[in-house]
CSV table of C-alpha atoms in Angstrom, one decimal:
chain,number,residue,atom,x,y,z
A,1,MET,CA,-88.1,-68.6,89.5
A,2,ALA,CA,-90.7,-67.4,87.6
A,3,TYR,CA,-91.3,-64.2,84.8
A,4,THR,CA,-91.5,-61.1,86.2
A,5,ASP,CA,-90.0,-58.2,85.6
A,6,ASP,CA,-88.2,-57.4,88.9
A,7,ALA,CA,-86.6,-60.9,87.8
A,8,VAL,CA,-85.3,-59.6,84.0
A,9,LYS,CA,-83.7,-57.0,86.1
A,10,ALA,CA,-82.6,-58.8,88.6
A,11,LYS,CA,-81.3,-60.9,85.9
A,12,LEU,CA,-79.5,-58.1,84.2
A,13,SER,CA,-78.2,-56.6,87.2
A,14,ALA,CA,-76.6,-60.0,88.1
A,15,LEU,CA,-75.0,-59.9,84.4
A,16,ASN,CA,-71.1,-60.4,84.3
A,17,GLU,CA,-68.6,-59.8,81.6
A,18,THR,CA,-68.2,-64.2,82.1
A,19,GLN,CA,-68.9,-65.9,79.3
A,20,GLU,CA,-70.0,-68.0,81.9
A,21,GLY,CA,-72.4,-65.8,83.2
A,22,ILE,CA,-73.8,-64.6,80.4
A,23,VAL,CA,-74.5,-68.0,78.7
A,24,THR,CA,-76.6,-69.1,81.6
A,25,VAL,CA,-78.9,-65.3,81.3
A,26,ALA,CA,-79.0,-66.3,78.2
A,27,GLN,CA,-80.7,-69.3,78.3
A,28,TRP,CA,-83.0,-67.6,81.4
A,29,VAL,CA,-84.4,-65.4,79.2
A,30,MET,CA,-85.1,-68.4,76.7
A,31,PHE,CA,-86.7,-70.3,78.3
A,32,HIS,CA,-89.1,-67.5,78.8
A,33,ARG,CA,-88.8,-66.8,74.9
A,34,ARG,CA,-93.3,-66.7,75.1
A,35,HIS,CA,-92.3,-63.5,77.5
A,36,ALA,CA,-89.8,-62.0,74.5
A,37,GLU,CA,-90.9,-58.8,74.0
A,38,ARG,CA,-91.4,-58.0,77.3
A,39,THR,CA,-87.7,-58.8,77.6
A,40,ALA,CA,-86.7,-56.6,74.9
A,41,GLN,CA,-88.4,-53.6,76.7
A,42,LEU,CA,-87.1,-54.4,79.3
A,43,TRP,CA,-83.8,-54.9,78.7
A,44,LEU,CA,-83.8,-51.8,75.9
A,45,GLN,CA,-84.2,-49.9,79.6
A,46,LYS,CA,-81.5,-51.4,81.4
A,47,LEU,CA,-79.3,-50.6,78.6
A,48,ARG,CA,-80.1,-46.6,78.7
A,49,ASP,CA,-78.9,-46.7,82.6
A,50,SER,CA,-76.6,-48.7,82.8
A,51,PRO,CA,-72.6,-47.4,82.7
A,52,ALA,CA,-70.6,-48.2,78.9
A,53,PRO,CA,-69.0,-51.7,80.0
A,54,LYS,CA,-72.6,-52.5,81.1
A,55,ARG,CA,-73.8,-51.3,78.0
A,56,LEU,CA,-70.8,-54.2,76.4
A,57,ASN,CA,-72.1,-57.3,78.4
A,58,LEU,CA,-75.7,-56.2,77.6
A,59,ILE,CA,-74.9,-56.3,74.2
A,60,TYR,CA,-73.1,-58.9,74.7
A,61,LEU,CA,-76.3,-61.0,76.2
A,62,ALA,CA,-78.8,-60.2,73.0
A,63,ASN,CA,-75.9,-61.5,70.7
A,64,GLU,CA,-76.1,-64.9,72.3
A,65,VAL,CA,-80.3,-65.0,72.6
A,66,ALA,CA,-80.3,-63.3,69.2
A,67,GLN,CA,-77.8,-66.4,67.8
A,68,GLN,CA,-79.3,-68.8,69.5
A,69,SER,CA,-82.4,-68.2,68.4
A,70,LYS,CA,-81.3,-68.3,64.9
A,71,ALA,CA,-79.4,-71.4,65.5
A,72,ARG,CA,-82.6,-73.5,66.7
A,73,ARG,CA,-84.7,-71.6,64.6
A,74,LYS,CA,-87.0,-69.4,67.5
A,75,ASP,CA,-87.9,-66.0,66.0
A,76,ASP,CA,-89.4,-64.6,68.8
A,77,PHE,CA,-86.2,-63.0,70.2
A,78,LEU,CA,-85.4,-62.2,66.6
A,79,ILE,CA,-88.4,-59.9,66.0
A,80,ALA,CA,-88.3,-58.7,69.2
A,81,PHE,CA,-85.0,-57.2,69.3
A,82,SER,CA,-85.4,-55.8,65.5
A,83,PRO,CA,-87.5,-53.1,66.3
A,84,ILE,CA,-85.2,-51.8,68.9
A,85,ILE,CA,-81.4,-53.0,68.3
A,86,ALA,CA,-80.5,-50.3,66.0
A,87,GLU,CA,-81.2,-47.6,68.9
A,88,ALA,CA,-79.6,-50.1,71.6
A,89,MET,CA,-76.5,-50.2,69.5
A,90,ALA,CA,-76.6,-46.5,69.0
A,91,THR,CA,-76.5,-46.1,72.3
A,92,ALA,CA,-73.4,-48.6,73.9
A,93,TYR,CA,-71.7,-47.3,70.9
A,94,LYS,CA,-72.2,-43.2,71.7
A,95,GLY,CA,-69.8,-42.1,74.2
A,96,ALA,CA,-68.0,-45.3,74.6
A,97,SER,CA,-64.3,-45.8,74.4
A,98,ASN,CA,-61.8,-46.4,71.8
A,99,ASP,CA,-61.9,-50.0,72.9
A,100,ILE,CA,-65.5,-50.8,73.7
A,101,GLN,CA,-66.3,-49.2,70.3
A,102,GLN,CA,-63.9,-51.4,68.5
A,103,LYS,CA,-65.9,-54.5,70.4
A,104,LEU,CA,-69.6,-53.3,69.2
A,105,ARG,CA,-68.1,-52.8,65.9
A,106,ARG,CA,-67.4,-56.9,65.8
A,107,VAL,CA,-70.0,-57.7,66.9
A,108,VAL,CA,-72.3,-55.5,64.1
A,109,GLU,CA,-69.5,-57.6,61.8
A,110,VAL,CA,-70.5,-61.3,62.9
A,111,TRP,CA,-74.1,-60.1,62.5
A,112,ARG,CA,-73.6,-58.8,59.0
A,113,GLN,CA,-71.3,-62.5,58.4
A,114,ARG,CA,-74.0,-65.0,59.9
A,115,SER,CA,-77.2,-63.3,58.9
A,116,ILE,CA,-78.6,-62.8,62.3
A,117,PHE,CA,-80.9,-59.9,61.5
A,118,GLU,CA,-82.4,-59.5,58.1
A,119,ILE,CA,-81.1,-56.6,55.5
A,120,PRO,CA,-83.0,-53.7,56.1
A,121,ILE,CA,-82.4,-54.0,60.1
A,122,GLN,CA,-78.5,-54.9,59.6
A,123,GLU,CA,-78.5,-51.8,57.4
A,124,ALA,CA,-80.0,-49.5,60.1
A,125,VAL,CA,-77.3,-50.5,62.6
A,126,GLU,CA,-74.5,-50.1,60.4
A,127,ALA,CA,-76.1,-45.9,59.6
A,128,ARG,CA,-76.3,-45.3,63.1
A,129,VAL,CA,-73.5,-46.8,63.9
A,130,ASP,CA,-71.3,-44.3,60.5
A,131,GLU,CA,-73.7,-41.2,62.1
A,132,ILE,CA,-71.8,-41.5,65.3
A,133,ASP,CA,-68.7,-41.6,64.2
A,134,LYS,CA,-69.1,-38.7,61.7
A,135,SER,CA,-70.8,-36.7,64.2
A,136,ARG,CA,-68.0,-37.2,67.0
A,137,SER,CA,-65.2,-35.8,65.5
A,138,THR,CA,-64.0,-34.4,62.2
A,139,GLY,CA,-61.1,-35.1,60.7
A,140,LYS,CA,-60.1,-38.2,64.0
A,141,LYS,CA,-60.5,-41.4,62.4
A,142,PRO,CA,-61.3,-44.6,65.1
A,143,LEU,CA,-59.0,-47.1,65.1
A,144,LEU,CA,-58.6,-50.0,63.3
A,145,GLY,CA,-58.8,-48.2,60.2
A,146,GLY,CA,-62.6,-46.8,60.6
A,147,SER,CA,-65.8,-48.9,60.4
A,148,LEU,CA,-65.5,-53.0,59.3
A,149,PHE,CA,-68.4,-53.3,57.7
A,150,SER,CA,-69.1,-48.9,55.7
A,151,SER,CA,-67.1,-46.7,54.1
A,152,PRO,CA,-65.2,-44.1,55.0
A,153,ALA,CA,-66.9,-40.8,56.1
A,154,GLY,CA,-66.3,-38.1,53.2
A,155,SER,CA,-66.1,-41.1,50.5
A,156,VAL,CA,-69.6,-40.9,48.8
A,157,PRO,CA,-69.6,-39.1,45.9
A,158,SER,CA,-71.4,-35.8,45.3
A,159,GLU,CA,-73.6,-37.2,42.8
A,160,LEU,CA,-74.9,-39.6,45.3
A,161,GLN,CA,-75.3,-37.6,48.4
A,162,PRO,CA,-78.7,-36.8,47.5
A,163,LEU,CA,-79.8,-40.1,48.3
A,164,VAL,CA,-77.9,-41.1,51.3
A,165,PRO,CA,-80.4,-39.7,53.3
A,166,LEU,CA,-83.6,-41.0,51.1
A,167,GLN,CA,-82.1,-44.9,51.5
A,168,THR,CA,-81.6,-44.1,55.6
A,169,ALA,CA,-84.9,-42.9,56.3
A,170,LEU,CA,-85.8,-46.5,54.1
A,171,SER,CA,-84.2,-48.3,55.8
A,172,LYS,CA,-85.8,-47.4,59.5
A,173,ALA,CA,-89.0,-47.9,57.7
A,174,THR,CA,-87.9,-50.8,56.4
A,175,MET,CA,-87.1,-52.0,59.8
A,176,ALA,CA,-89.9,-50.5,61.8
A,177,SER,CA,-92.6,-52.2,59.1
A,178,GLY,CA,-91.0,-55.1,59.8
A,179,ALA,CA,-91.2,-56.2,63.2
A,180,SER,CA,-94.8,-54.5,63.3
A,181,ALA,CA,-96.0,-56.4,59.9
A,182,THR,CA,-94.4,-59.9,61.9
A,183,ALA,CA,-96.6,-58.5,65.0
A,184,ALA,CA,-99.7,-58.3,63.4
A,185,ASN,CA,-100.0,-61.6,61.1
A,186,GLY,CA,-98.3,-63.2,63.6
A,187,GLU,CA,-101.5,-62.3,65.8
A,188,TYR,CA,-103.8,-62.9,62.4
A,189,ASP,CA,-102.7,-66.3,62.7
A,190,LYS,CA,-103.4,-66.8,65.9
A,191,MET,CA,-106.7,-65.8,66.2
A,192,HIS,CA,-107.9,-67.6,62.8
A,193,ASP,CA,-105.8,-71.0,64.0
A,194,PRO,CA,-108.8,-73.0,64.1
A,195,THR,CA,-106.9,-75.8,66.7
A,196,VAL,CA,-107.5,-72.8,69.5
A,197,PRO,CA,-110.9,-72.8,70.9
A,198,LEU,CA,-113.0,-69.4,71.1
A,199,PRO,CA,-112.7,-67.5,74.0
A,200,THR,CA,-116.1,-65.7,75.4
A,201,PRO,CA,-117.9,-63.2,73.2
A,202,PRO,CA,-116.6,-59.9,75.3
A,203,VAL,CA,-112.4,-62.0,75.2
A,204,HIS,CA,-112.9,-62.2,71.4
A,205,ALA,CA,-113.9,-58.4,71.0
A,206,ALA,CA,-111.2,-57.5,72.9
A,207,ARG,CA,-108.5,-59.6,71.0
A,208,LEU,CA,-110.1,-58.2,67.9
A,209,SER,CA,-109.8,-54.6,68.8
A,210,GLN,CA,-106.1,-55.3,69.5
A,211,LEU,CA,-105.4,-57.3,66.6
A,212,LEU,CA,-107.0,-54.2,64.7
A,213,LYS,CA,-105.0,-51.9,66.3
A,214,ALA,CA,-101.6,-53.7,65.3
A,215,LEU,CA,-102.6,-54.5,62.0
A,216,ALA,CA,-103.4,-50.6,61.7
A,217,ASN,CA,-99.8,-49.7,63.2
A,218,ALA,CA,-98.5,-51.9,60.5
A,219,GLU,CA,-100.5,-50.8,57.8
A,220,SER,CA,-99.2,-47.2,58.6
A,221,SER,CA,-95.5,-48.8,58.7
A,222,VAL,CA,-95.3,-50.0,55.5
A,223,SER,CA,-97.3,-47.4,54.2
A,224,GLU,CA,-94.1,-45.6,55.4
A,225,VAL,CA,-91.7,-47.6,54.1
A,226,ILE,CA,-93.6,-47.4,50.1
A,227,LYS,CA,-93.3,-43.8,50.7
A,228,SER,CA,-90.0,-43.6,51.7
A,229,ARG,CA,-89.0,-46.5,48.9
A,230,LEU,CA,-90.7,-43.9,46.4
A,231,ALA,CA,-88.5,-41.3,47.0
A,232,LEU,CA,-85.8,-43.3,46.5
A,233,ILE,CA,-86.6,-44.3,43.3
A,234,ASP,CA,-87.5,-40.8,42.0
A,235,GLY,CA,-83.8,-40.0,43.1
A,236,LEU,CA,-82.9,-42.8,41.1
A,237,GLU,CA,-84.4,-42.3,38.3
A,238,LYS,CA,-83.2,-38.4,38.3
A,239,LEU,CA,-80.3,-39.5,38.7
A,240,LEU,CA,-80.5,-41.9,36.1
A,241,GLU,CA,-82.1,-39.4,33.4
A,242,THR,CA,-78.6,-36.9,34.2
A,243,ASN,CA,-76.9,-39.9,33.4
A,244,ARG,CA,-78.5,-40.6,30.0
A,245,ALA,CA,-78.4,-37.0,29.2
A,246,ALA,CA,-74.6,-37.1,30.2
A,247,LEU,CA,-74.1,-40.7,27.9
A,248,SER,CA,-75.5,-38.6,24.7
A,249,LYS,CA,-73.4,-35.6,25.0
A,250,GLU,CA,-70.5,-37.9,25.7
A,251,GLN,CA,-71.7,-40.3,22.8
A,252,SER,CA,-71.7,-37.2,19.7
A,253,VAL,CA,-67.9,-35.5,21.7
A,254,LEU,CA,-66.9,-39.5,20.7
A,255,SER,CA,-68.0,-39.4,17.8
A,256,GLN,CA,-66.4,-36.1,17.2
A,257,LEU,CA,-63.3,-37.6,18.1
A,258,SER,CA,-63.4,-40.2,15.7
A,259,GLU,CA,-64.1,-38.3,12.8
A,260,ARG,CA,-61.2,-35.8,13.4
A,261,LYS,CA,-58.6,-38.4,13.8
A,262,ALA,CA,-58.9,-40.1,10.8
A,263,GLU,CA,-59.0,-37.3,9.2
A,264,THR,CA,-56.0,-36.0,10.4
A,265,GLU,CA,-54.2,-39.6,10.2
A,266,ALA,CA,-55.2,-39.4,6.3
A,267,LYS,CA,-53.7,-35.9,5.9
A,268,LYS,CA,-50.5,-37.0,7.2
A,269,ARG,CA,-50.2,-40.1,4.8
A,270,ASP,CA,-50.5,-37.5,2.7
A,271,VAL,CA,-47.8,-35.5,4.2
A,272,GLU,CA,-45.5,-38.0,4.8
A,273,ASP,CA,-46.2,-39.4,0.7
A,274,SER,CA,-45.2,-36.5,-0.6
A,275,ILE,CA,-41.9,-35.8,1.5
A,276,MET,CA,-40.8,-39.8,0.2
A,277,ARG,CA,-41.8,-37.7,-3.5
A,278,GLY,CA,-39.2,-35.9,-2.6
A,279,LEU,CA,-36.3,-37.4,-1.6
A,280,SER,CA,-36.8,-39.6,-4.2
A,281,VAL,CA,-36.7,-36.7,-6.7
A,282,GLU,CA,-33.5,-35.2,-5.3
A,283,ASN,CA,-32.0,-38.6,-4.2
A,284,PRO,CA,-32.4,-41.2,-7.7
A,285,PRO,CA,-31.3,-44.2,-7.4
A,286,ALA,CA,-27.4,-44.2,-9.0
A,287,ALA,CA,-28.8,-47.5,-11.4
A,288,HIS,CA,-31.2,-45.4,-12.9
A,289,ALA,CA,-29.3,-42.1,-12.9
A,290,SER,CA,-30.3,-41.8,-17.3
A,291,ASP,CA,-33.8,-41.8,-16.8
A,292,ALA,CA,-35.4,-39.1,-18.3
A,293,SER,CA,-37.7,-38.6,-16.2
A,294,VAL,CA,-39.8,-40.3,-12.1
A,295,GLU,CA,-43.4,-39.8,-12.1
A,296,GLY,CA,-44.1,-37.5,-14.9
A,297,GLN,CA,-41.3,-35.1,-13.0
A,298,ALA,CA,-37.9,-34.3,-15.3
A,299,VAL,CA,-34.5,-35.7,-13.3
A,300,VAL,CA,-32.8,-32.8,-12.5
A,301,ARG,CA,-29.0,-34.2,-12.6
A,302,PRO,CA,-26.8,-32.9,-9.7
A,303,GLU,CA,-24.2,-29.7,-10.7
A,304,VAL,CA,-20.8,-31.1,-10.6
A,305,GLU,CA,-17.9,-28.8,-9.4
A,306,ALA,CA,-15.2,-28.5,-12.7
A,307,LEU,CA,-12.2,-30.2,-11.1
A,308,THR,CA,-9.1,-28.1,-11.1
A,309,PRO,CA,-5.5,-29.2,-11.4
A,310,PRO,CA,-3.5,-27.5,-8.7
A,311,PRO,CA,-0.8,-25.2,-9.3
A,312,VAL,CA,2.5,-26.7,-10.6
A,313,GLU,CA,5.4,-25.2,-8.9
A,314,ALA,CA,8.0,-24.2,-10.7
A,315,ILE,CA,11.0,-26.6,-10.8
A,316,THR,CA,13.7,-24.8,-12.3
A,317,PRO,CA,16.0,-24.1,-10.3
A,318,VAL,CA,16.8,-20.5,-9.7
A,319,GLY,CA,19.7,-18.9,-11.9
A,320,SER,CA,19.3,-21.2,-14.7
A,321,PRO,CA,19.5,-20.2,-18.0
A,322,LYS,CA,16.3,-19.2,-20.2
A,323,GLN,CA,15.8,-21.0,-22.8
A,324,GLY,CA,15.5,-18.7,-26.4
A,325,PRO,CA,12.4,-19.2,-28.9
A,326,GLN,CA,13.0,-22.0,-30.8
A,327,GLU,CA,13.1,-22.9,-34.9
A,328,GLU,CA,9.8,-24.3,-36.0
A,329,ILE,CA,10.5,-27.6,-37.5
A,330,PRO,CA,8.2,-28.4,-40.6
A,331,GLU,CA,5.8,-31.2,-41.1
A,332,SER,CA,8.0,-33.0,-43.0
A,333,VAL,CA,10.8,-33.4,-40.7
A,334,GLU,CA,8.3,-34.2,-37.1
A,335,GLU,CA,7.2,-37.4,-39.7
A,336,ALA,CA,10.7,-38.2,-40.6
A,337,GLN,CA,11.3,-38.6,-36.7
A,338,ILE,CA,10.2,-42.0,-36.7
A,339,ASP,CA,12.3,-43.8,-39.5
A,340,GLY,CA,13.4,-47.1,-39.9
A,341,GLY,CA,12.2,-48.2,-35.8
A,342,PHE,CA,14.3,-45.1,-34.0
A,343,THR,CA,13.4,-41.5,-33.1
A,344,LEU,CA,16.3,-39.2,-34.2
A,345,PRO,CA,17.5,-36.8,-31.8
A,346,GLY,CA,17.5,-33.5,-31.9
A,347,ILE,CA,14.4,-33.3,-34.2
A,348,GLY,CA,11.0,-33.3,-31.9
A,349,GLN,CA,12.6,-33.4,-28.8
A,350,PRO,CA,15.5,-31.5,-29.0
A,351,THR,CA,17.7,-32.9,-26.6
A,352,ASN,CA,20.1,-29.5,-26.4
A,353,ILE,CA,19.5,-26.1,-27.1
A,354,VAL,CA,20.8,-25.1,-29.8
A,355,PRO,CA,20.7,-21.4,-30.4
A,356,PRO,CA,18.9,-20.3,-33.9
A,357,ASP,CA,22.1,-18.7,-35.3
A,358,ALA,CA,24.5,-21.4,-34.7
A,359,ASP,CA,26.4,-22.9,-37.4
A,360,LEU,CA,25.6,-26.2,-38.2
A,361,PRO,CA,26.4,-27.9,-41.4
A,362,GLY,CA,25.3,-31.8,-40.9
A,363,LEU,CA,21.9,-30.5,-39.5
A,364,SER,CA,21.3,-28.1,-42.4
A,365,ASN,CA,22.3,-31.1,-45.3
A,366,LEU,CA,19.9,-33.1,-43.5
A,367,SER,CA,16.6,-30.5,-43.3
A,368,SER,CA,17.7,-30.0,-47.3
A,369,LEU,CA,17.1,-33.8,-48.4
A,370,LEU,CA,14.1,-34.3,-45.5
A,371,GLN,CA,12.5,-31.2,-47.7
A,372,HIS,CA,13.2,-32.0,-51.3
A,373,GLY,CA,13.1,-35.6,-50.7
A,374,SER,CA,14.7,-38.6,-52.6
A,375,PRO,CA,16.3,-37.6,-56.3
A,376,ASN,CA,14.3,-40.7,-57.6
A,377,GLY,CA,11.0,-39.1,-56.3
A,378,VAL,CA,10.1,-41.3,-53.3
A,379,ASN,CA,8.4,-39.4,-50.6
A,380,SER,CA,11.4,-39.1,-47.4
A,381,LYS,CA,8.7,-40.4,-45.8
A,382,LYS,CA,8.1,-43.6,-47.0
A,383,ARG,CA,12.2,-44.2,-47.5
A,384,LYS,CA,14.1,-46.5,-45.4
A,385,VAL,CA,17.5,-44.7,-44.2
A,386,ALA,CA,20.5,-46.8,-44.2
A,387,HIS,CA,22.2,-46.1,-40.9
A,388,GLY,CA,26.1,-46.6,-41.6
A,389,GLU,CA,29.4,-45.8,-40.9
A,390,GLU,CA,29.6,-43.1,-42.9
A,391,ASP,CA,26.3,-41.0,-42.4
A,392,TYR,CA,27.4,-40.2,-39.2
A,393,ALA,CA,31.1,-39.5,-40.4
A,394,GLN,CA,29.3,-37.4,-42.9
A,395,PHE,CA,27.0,-35.6,-40.3
A,396,ALA,CA,30.2,-35.3,-37.4
A,397,SER,CA,32.6,-33.4,-40.1
A,398,GLY,CA,30.8,-30.3,-39.6
A,399,ASP,CA,31.0,-28.3,-36.4
A,400,LEU,CA,28.7,-30.2,-34.5
A,401,ASP,CA,28.5,-30.1,-30.8
A,402,ALA,CA,30.5,-32.3,-29.0
A,403,ASP,CA,27.9,-33.6,-27.1
A,404,VAL,CA,25.8,-34.5,-30.0
A,405,ALA,CA,28.3,-36.3,-31.5
A,406,GLU,CA,28.5,-38.7,-29.0
A,407,LEU,CA,24.7,-39.0,-28.8
A,408,LEU,CA,24.8,-40.0,-32.7
A,409,ASN,CA,28.0,-42.4,-32.2
A,410,GLN,CA,26.0,-44.1,-29.3
A,411,GLU,CA,23.1,-44.4,-31.9
A,412,GLY,CA,24.9,-45.6,-34.5
A,413,HIS,CA,27.7,-47.7,-32.5
A,414,PRO,CA,26.3,-49.5,-29.4
């Protein structure tokens, strides 16, 4: 079938959703690749006039043609589709069901993964689809977690929001300029190909006029790209200056905080040292309790409360006879208690309480003997007393108490 507009329209109308039908039409289209630009225009017109399911098939056809051209390194259709692919995808995506939209998203993701189109063209396609998602509904998220190639809506920080329209304008301008510049350069190369014979002067003049028009369009589109890029750079520089000013302020705050932190740490160490010195003064070690001072300070000894003996309960039974005043015994008598290795009972440590007016001849004789000493003038403290039976008999000859006499007998007669 010869290539005509009607033949192209017929092929596009007969396109079905099967893989075989899409591949067949794609092969016919690629066979007439020298008419790639015209075919792309007719394809876009058919896409606009078709319902949503038919638009999906036309996108599948463009995907097949673009991928085959990329694999065979034939850029005719890639150049022809680049200026219109973003608009075509937006037309197919807008108003489609969620199922069809997810399939279209998958196609765009494949294009990015395989680098079918140039980066600006790819970004333009994704931007158009994202704009449709944002304007379609508020708060309603698409299936499968949203777009496969863009961040969720509203995730752009407020500082970067002024740059978003600048980047979008730059992407669109780059897409348009890329296609026009490529076409103009292709026409220029054909006109200056030494292997191609020169046409007749009228034809040559017409082609030159057409080349000038293409070069002018390409120049204008590239100028728009430069303008958009300068605007984006200006916005980025403003953002950079804002961040530099904020960085300087933050560095000053950081320096101040560091100084205050060091000062606080020094004060904390001083306070802790003073606390430790106070504890060492209040609780000195036992081994160094006798030291006169600690670090130049006098040691304060803790006050110890005096031990008070508990009160002694009376052990004297109720009704016992009261002890009368005892006769004061001379010092010489107390010193004579220990004479000959034994203690005389009744002297210093009386065993019985004797009334002071009692008449005890034995004790009076003993007292006079101890007071006046021996007849030989020898001190009674150094005199050894012979404890014979006559002494005890002499002591016992008076009216001595029976208990005392018995004790005296036991001392003399074991």
